């Protein structure tokens, strides 16, 4: 028997051309796609499967691949290569124009244009675009908008074709063109790793794929340098400000490895020295006991940590002179007039705030942080001080304003960010015009925001930082509030006494139980609950998903709550049956189902619909919306493919290229909920999320609930969360930099 007979040949490669009718599934992360495809002279739609950097309904594609027979789904065309071509049919032209690639033309307008001009449509737009006024509903103003978009699309076509040939989606191609203009191809060809630092959404992994497609060798110095910075960036996502050199080398070797290439540690170490010489890295020697440790910083992290510590020490070095007897007399009058008695700890906190340049007020729920803060603000007002209040998020600022009766802003607004210069206008030379500054939810302050804030505090002003160190630390790098307390350079008042009215809340009692490592008291869900903290067993994740739906359908309305307004589902992770991704799809269909009166659009596999609750996922300084801001979609313009989101303070519009900045927020991670409170919180806790389960995660999630908390899941998952004290060591030297001087 011949080899050929023993080993049958692979199916022959075929080529198809047609129109993408609809997407069954598309992953933005991997590009894996299942789509329904209409080819000429075929009555049935074809299922195509493959990896597509970008694919949209309406695109006309030429695809190459092989047929295969899926045991469950039948015949499928496995795509190996593809390229976009101009459509040749009326349906193709209509879908091409209405796909969102051309701003000003949505599905409705596209249908009108094609109905009027037929197969000549693209030639008319190319050569006689002024004739679009012949189409009903298109005015001269709209024609100009379409012409600008068409010309821009033509201009970037060469760039897009080049980039798509190397695995870059249309969305990122537009961003790359905005960043580099006509130089895009030259820059990407020379050093694609620049994309990782210059273009949001393109990290080292994507840049590395492009580089390999361009034939850049794996031992390229560009690759090593970018890889090292990427490893430090990844560590910052874990909260680290630096990495010890041995750990950086180990992580970099792992990150730079390919199936066909294994970097050597000494090569990585050599590049670290080269990057230090070029000021791309900073290595600091740190004496720890009898050993000298080398700590590797990306320069912005080192500068932020160093300057933050120095500025704090400058503030602390400028003492205050205050008549404490007068403060105590005012406090006595205040308690008499308000008919409220402050505890001994609260009175000490007020007196401390009156006499110190910088003060930290901390404590758990129900210990009176809010009323103490309000009293300090009242005292400062009585002293004639100009006061400003701020919080890291819009929702937290809104709450701070409500409880103090004084206007509060987000820290970004307080510091007056200028999108033109991409800098805060308030700094050392132009400090915040205030005699006293109150910052609530200070546990959320990461290294960079803390540095920007502190350097904008006038050296003659006072600063009050309010926060709870038992909550999760900041999403960004650093552990600022805990470091400031640990350094023992700043006066700290910790409130520990839980007030009688707060003791009536099972949420607050359970939060303190959890903090002490004890299992909380949980009442099973019933139609008429007697407590504000409930539990629903639902042992398996699939049952948990169903249980959450039943709670929203039945119990929530019975108790007088409106799911769309009052309920927030908080999850430990994004993945799994009770992760945010799956639950957002389920909850969207349940709480905000499709309706002829609600416009909607699909981006990748994500449906966005008017009325959806959404979350900003990245700091967008141009739009002045920030990571963690939550809003509601109030309008979708299908003509211009734009989405308008209403946030607490104002409305913000997103075009197609920037829709990856927002995501559904019917369910969000507990990390993303920091600084927010909701009337009702549903908290699924399952062993499938064991890697994230921890005491401070459960504590943070539970304390987001104002009126009702419902834990869903088996008790062993709750027990595991309580047992796991994941105060994971974050690599930061802020506390040491402050205490070095003290010694």
mmCIF file of N, CA, C and O in Angstrom, residues 584-633:
data_model
loop_
_atom_site.group_PDB
_atom_site.id
_atom_site.type_symbol
_atom_site.label_atom_id
_atom_site.label_comp_id
_atom_site.label_asym_id
_atom_site.label_seq_id
_atom_site.Cartn_x
_atom_site.Cartn_y
_atom_site.Cartn_z
ATOM 1 N N UNK A 584 -24.820 39.242 32.309
ATOM 2 C CA UNK A 584 -25.249 40.448 31.609
ATOM 3 C C UNK A 584 -26.176 40.114 30.449
ATOM 4 O O UNK A 584 -27.155 40.837 30.199
ATOM 5 N N UNK A 585 -25.883 39.045 29.724
ATOM 6 C CA UNK A 585 -26.766 38.632 28.639
ATOM 7 C C UNK A 585 -28.132 38.217 29.183
ATOM 8 O O UNK A 585 -29.184 38.610 28.657
ATOM 9 N N UNK A 586 -28.098 37.417 30.251
ATOM 10 C CA UNK A 586 -29.344 36.921 30.857
ATOM 11 C C UNK A 586 -30.171 38.079 31.413
ATOM 12 O O UNK A 586 -31.385 38.176 31.184
ATOM 13 N N UNK A 587 -29.521 38.981 32.154
ATOM 14 C CA UNK A 587 -30.234 40.084 32.801
ATOM 15 C C UNK A 587 -30.721 41.120 31.800
ATOM 16 O O UNK A 587 -31.783 41.725 31.985
ATOM 17 N N UNK A 588 -29.952 41.337 30.734
ATOM 18 C CA UNK A 588 -30.400 42.269 29.695
ATOM 19 C C UNK A 588 -31.717 41.790 29.093
ATOM 20 O O UNK A 588 -32.667 42.570 28.930
ATOM 21 N N UNK A 589 -31.775 40.487 28.765
ATOM 22 C CA UNK A 589 -32.998 39.923 28.184
ATOM 23 C C UNK A 589 -34.171 39.982 29.169
ATOM 24 O O UNK A 589 -35.329 40.131 28.767
ATOM 25 N N UNK A 590 -33.856 39.904 30.470
ATOM 26 C CA UNK A 590 -34.893 39.876 31.500
ATOM 27 C C UNK A 590 -35.376 41.279 31.876
ATOM 28 O O UNK A 590 -36.580 41.543 31.944
ATOM 29 N N UNK A 591 -34.433 42.197 32.099
ATOM 30 C CA UNK A 591 -34.771 43.525 32.617
ATOM 31 C C UNK A 591 -35.034 44.528 31.497
ATOM 32 O O UNK A 591 -35.886 45.406 31.619
ATOM 33 N N UNK A 592 -34.309 44.386 30.387
ATOM 34 C CA UNK A 592 -34.451 45.349 29.286
ATOM 35 C C UNK A 592 -34.592 44.596 27.961
ATOM 36 O O UNK A 592 -33.710 44.658 27.101
ATOM 37 N N UNK A 593 -35.700 43.866 27.787
ATOM 38 C CA UNK A 593 -35.851 43.039 26.585
ATOM 39 C C UNK A 593 -36.010 43.881 25.327
ATOM 40 O O UNK A 593 -36.319 45.076 25.407
ATOM 41 N N UNK A 594 -35.791 43.263 24.150
ATOM 42 C CA UNK A 594 -35.943 44.009 22.901
ATOM 43 C C UNK A 594 -37.377 44.471 22.705
ATOM 44 O O UNK A 594 -38.322 43.852 23.185
ATOM 45 N N UNK A 595 -37.492 45.598 22.006
ATOM 46 C CA UNK A 595 -38.805 46.182 21.759
ATOM 47 C C UNK A 595 -38.712 47.040 20.509
ATOM 48 O O UNK A 595 -37.668 47.657 20.253
ATOM 49 N N UNK A 596 -39.782 47.109 19.715
ATOM 50 C CA UNK A 596 -39.759 47.981 18.526
ATOM 51 C C UNK A 596 -39.471 49.444 18.871
ATOM 52 O O UNK A 596 -38.972 50.201 18.035
ATOM 53 N N UNK A 597 -39.772 49.834 20.110
ATOM 54 C CA UNK A 597 -39.559 51.233 20.510
ATOM 55 C C UNK A 597 -38.138 51.507 20.987
ATOM 56 O O UNK A 597 -37.778 52.652 21.252
ATOM 57 N N UNK A 598 -37.320 50.444 21.124
ATOM 58 C CA UNK A 598 -35.953 50.617 21.619
ATOM 59 C C UNK A 598 -34.950 50.327 20.508
ATOM 60 O O UNK A 598 -34.874 49.194 20.024
ATOM 61 N N UNK A 599 -34.173 51.342 20.132
ATOM 62 C CA UNK A 599 -33.118 51.115 19.136
ATOM 63 C C UNK A 599 -32.034 50.250 19.758
ATOM 64 O O UNK A 599 -31.783 50.314 20.962
ATOM 65 N N UNK A 600 -31.387 49.432 18.936
ATOM 66 C CA UNK A 600 -30.281 48.614 19.424
ATOM 67 C C UNK A 600 -29.290 48.387 18.297
ATOM 68 O O UNK A 600 -29.621 48.516 17.117
ATOM 69 N N UNK A 601 -28.061 48.077 18.658
ATOM 70 C CA UNK A 601 -27.057 47.704 17.664
ATOM 71 C C UNK A 601 -26.178 46.616 18.251
ATOM 72 O O UNK A 601 -26.087 46.444 19.468
ATOM 73 N N UNK A 602 -25.530 45.892 17.361
ATOM 74 C CA UNK A 602 -24.658 44.800 17.779
ATOM 75 C C UNK A 602 -23.226 45.125 17.415
ATOM 76 O O UNK A 602 -22.938 45.529 16.288
ATOM 77 N N UNK A 603 -22.358 45.003 18.387
ATOM 78 C CA UNK A 603 -20.928 45.180 18.133
ATOM 79 C C UNK A 603 -20.241 43.890 18.544
ATOM 80 O O UNK A 603 -20.209 43.551 19.717
ATOM 81 N N UNK A 604 -19.676 43.182 17.550
ATOM 82 C CA UNK A 604 -19.148 41.857 17.844
ATOM 83 C C UNK A 604 -20.297 40.991 18.332
ATOM 84 O O UNK A 604 -21.336 40.896 17.704
ATOM 85 N N UNK A 605 -20.162 40.380 19.480
ATOM 86 C CA UNK A 605 -21.240 39.560 20.032
ATOM 87 C C UNK A 605 -22.067 40.307 21.056
ATOM 88 O O UNK A 605 -22.940 39.722 21.698
ATOM 89 N N UNK A 606 -21.821 41.614 21.238
ATOM 90 C CA UNK A 606 -22.487 42.396 22.283
ATOM 91 C C UNK A 606 -23.637 43.203 21.702
ATOM 92 O O UNK A 606 -23.468 43.946 20.735
ATOM 93 N N UNK A 607 -24.812 43.059 22.303
ATOM 94 C CA UNK A 607 -25.965 43.873 21.922
ATOM 95 C C UNK A 607 -26.054 45.048 22.884
ATOM 96 O O UNK A 607 -26.004 44.873 24.104
ATOM 97 N N UNK A 608 -26.170 46.249 22.345
ATOM 98 C CA UNK A 608 -26.403 47.450 23.149
ATOM 99 C C UNK A 608 -27.788 47.972 22.792
ATOM 100 O O UNK A 608 -28.115 48.116 21.609
ATOM 101 N N UNK A 609 -28.581 48.277 23.806
ATOM 102 C CA UNK A 609 -29.980 48.644 23.586
ATOM 103 C C UNK A 609 -30.318 49.864 24.441
ATOM 104 O O UNK A 609 -29.795 50.028 25.564
ATOM 105 N N UNK A 610 -31.163 50.738 23.916
ATOM 106 C CA UNK A 610 -31.626 51.881 24.700
ATOM 107 C C UNK A 610 -32.228 51.368 26.008
ATOM 108 O O UNK A 610 -33.027 50.426 26.016
ATOM 109 N N UNK A 611 -31.825 51.975 27.114
ATOM 110 C CA UNK A 611 -32.273 51.534 28.432
ATOM 111 C C UNK A 611 -31.289 50.641 29.142
ATOM 112 O O UNK A 611 -31.448 50.367 30.338
ATOM 113 N N UNK A 612 -30.246 50.186 28.434
ATOM 114 C CA UNK A 612 -29.245 49.329 29.072
ATOM 115 C C UNK A 612 -28.381 50.113 30.048
ATOM 116 O O UNK A 612 -27.978 51.252 29.772
ATOM 117 N N UNK A 613 -28.071 49.481 31.173
ATOM 118 C CA UNK A 613 -27.093 50.031 32.110
ATOM 119 C C UNK A 613 -25.707 49.630 31.616
ATOM 120 O O UNK A 613 -25.462 48.468 31.298
ATOM 121 N N UNK A 614 -24.798 50.606 31.522
ATOM 122 C CA UNK A 614 -23.460 50.326 30.993
ATOM 123 C C UNK A 614 -22.388 50.900 31.910
ATOM 124 O O UNK A 614 -22.638 51.790 32.720
ATOM 125 N N UNK A 615 -21.176 50.358 31.742
ATOM 126 C CA UNK A 615 -20.032 50.750 32.569
ATOM 127 C C UNK A 615 -18.892 51.210 31.679
ATOM 128 O O UNK A 615 -18.554 50.546 30.691
ATOM 129 N N UNK A 616 -18.309 52.354 32.020
ATOM 130 C CA UNK A 616 -17.102 52.814 31.329
ATOM 131 C C UNK A 616 -15.930 51.964 31.822
ATOM 132 O O UNK A 616 -15.725 51.814 33.025
ATOM 133 N N UNK A 617 -15.151 51.402 30.874
ATOM 134 C CA UNK A 617 -14.138 50.420 31.234
ATOM 135 C C UNK A 617 -12.716 50.946 31.161
ATOM 136 O O UNK A 617 -11.761 50.207 31.425
ATOM 137 N N UNK A 618 -12.545 52.217 30.800
ATOM 138 C CA UNK A 618 -11.214 52.788 30.675
ATOM 139 C C UNK A 618 -11.327 54.293 30.908
ATOM 140 O O UNK A 618 -12.390 54.885 30.688
ATOM 141 N N UNK A 619 -10.262 54.919 31.390
ATOM 142 C CA UNK A 619 -10.273 56.372 31.532
ATOM 143 C C UNK A 619 -10.263 57.014 30.154
ATOM 144 O O UNK A 619 -9.359 56.775 29.354
ATOM 145 N N UNK A 620 -11.283 57.802 29.849
ATOM 146 C CA UNK A 620 -11.365 58.531 28.583
ATOM 147 C C UNK A 620 -11.341 60.018 28.921
ATOM 148 O O UNK A 620 -12.367 60.614 29.255
ATOM 149 N N UNK A 621 -10.156 60.602 28.838
ATOM 150 C CA UNK A 621 -9.996 61.984 29.270
ATOM 151 C C UNK A 621 -10.639 62.966 28.306
ATOM 152 O O UNK A 621 -11.035 64.068 28.695
ATOM 153 N N UNK A 622 -10.754 62.603 27.042
ATOM 154 C CA UNK A 622 -11.396 63.492 26.084
ATOM 155 C C UNK A 622 -12.885 63.643 26.377
ATOM 156 O O UNK A 622 -13.432 64.735 26.284
ATOM 157 N N UNK A 623 -13.522 62.537 26.722
ATOM 158 C CA UNK A 623 -14.953 62.600 27.034
ATOM 159 C C UNK A 623 -15.198 62.892 28.518
ATOM 160 O O UNK A 623 -16.327 63.076 28.932
ATOM 161 N N UNK A 624 -14.133 62.875 29.306
ATOM 162 C CA UNK A 624 -14.223 63.096 30.751
ATOM 163 C C UNK A 624 -15.132 62.063 31.418
ATOM 164 O O UNK A 624 -15.973 62.382 32.258
ATOM 165 N N UNK A 625 -14.966 60.796 31.020
ATOM 166 C CA UNK A 625 -15.599 59.686 31.724
ATOM 167 C C UNK A 625 -14.488 58.717 32.094
ATOM 168 O O UNK A 625 -13.513 58.565 31.350
ATOM 169 N N UNK A 626 -14.663 58.052 33.245
ATOM 170 C CA UNK A 626 -13.534 57.331 33.802
ATOM 171 C C UNK A 626 -13.913 55.904 34.188
ATOM 172 O O UNK A 626 -15.081 55.577 34.407
ATOM 173 N N UNK A 627 -12.889 55.080 34.244
ATOM 174 C CA UNK A 627 -13.044 53.663 34.552
ATOM 175 C C UNK A 627 -13.924 53.481 35.790
ATOM 176 O O UNK A 627 -13.601 53.987 36.866
ATOM 177 N N UNK A 628 -15.028 52.762 35.633
ATOM 178 C CA UNK A 628 -15.937 52.534 36.751
ATOM 179 C C UNK A 628 -17.178 53.396 36.736
ATOM 180 O O UNK A 628 -18.136 53.118 37.466
ATOM 181 N N UNK A 629 -17.224 54.458 35.909
ATOM 182 C CA UNK A 629 -18.425 55.294 35.818
ATOM 183 C C UNK A 629 -19.562 54.476 35.215
ATOM 184 O O UNK A 629 -19.380 53.773 34.216
ATOM 185 N N UNK A 630 -20.748 54.591 35.813
ATOM 186 C CA UNK A 630 -21.896 53.820 35.353
ATOM 187 C C UNK A 630 -22.972 54.750 34.821
ATOM 188 O O UNK A 630 -23.231 55.810 35.397
ATOM 189 N N UNK A 631 -23.576 54.366 33.701
ATOM 190 C CA UNK A 631 -24.624 55.186 33.101
ATOM 191 C C UNK A 631 -25.662 54.325 32.416
ATOM 192 O O UNK A 631 -25.642 53.101 32.494
ATOM 193 N N UNK A 632 -26.587 54.991 31.729
ATOM 194 C CA UNK A 632 -27.677 54.306 31.023
ATOM 195 C C UNK A 632 -27.719 54.809 29.587
ATOM 196 O O UNK A 632 -27.606 56.016 29.338
ATOM 197 N N UNK A 633 -27.863 53.891 28.639
ATOM 198 C CA UNK A 633 -27.971 54.286 27.231
ATOM 199 C C UNK A 633 -29.300 55.000 27.030
ATOM 200 O O UNK A 633 -30.364 54.430 27.256
#
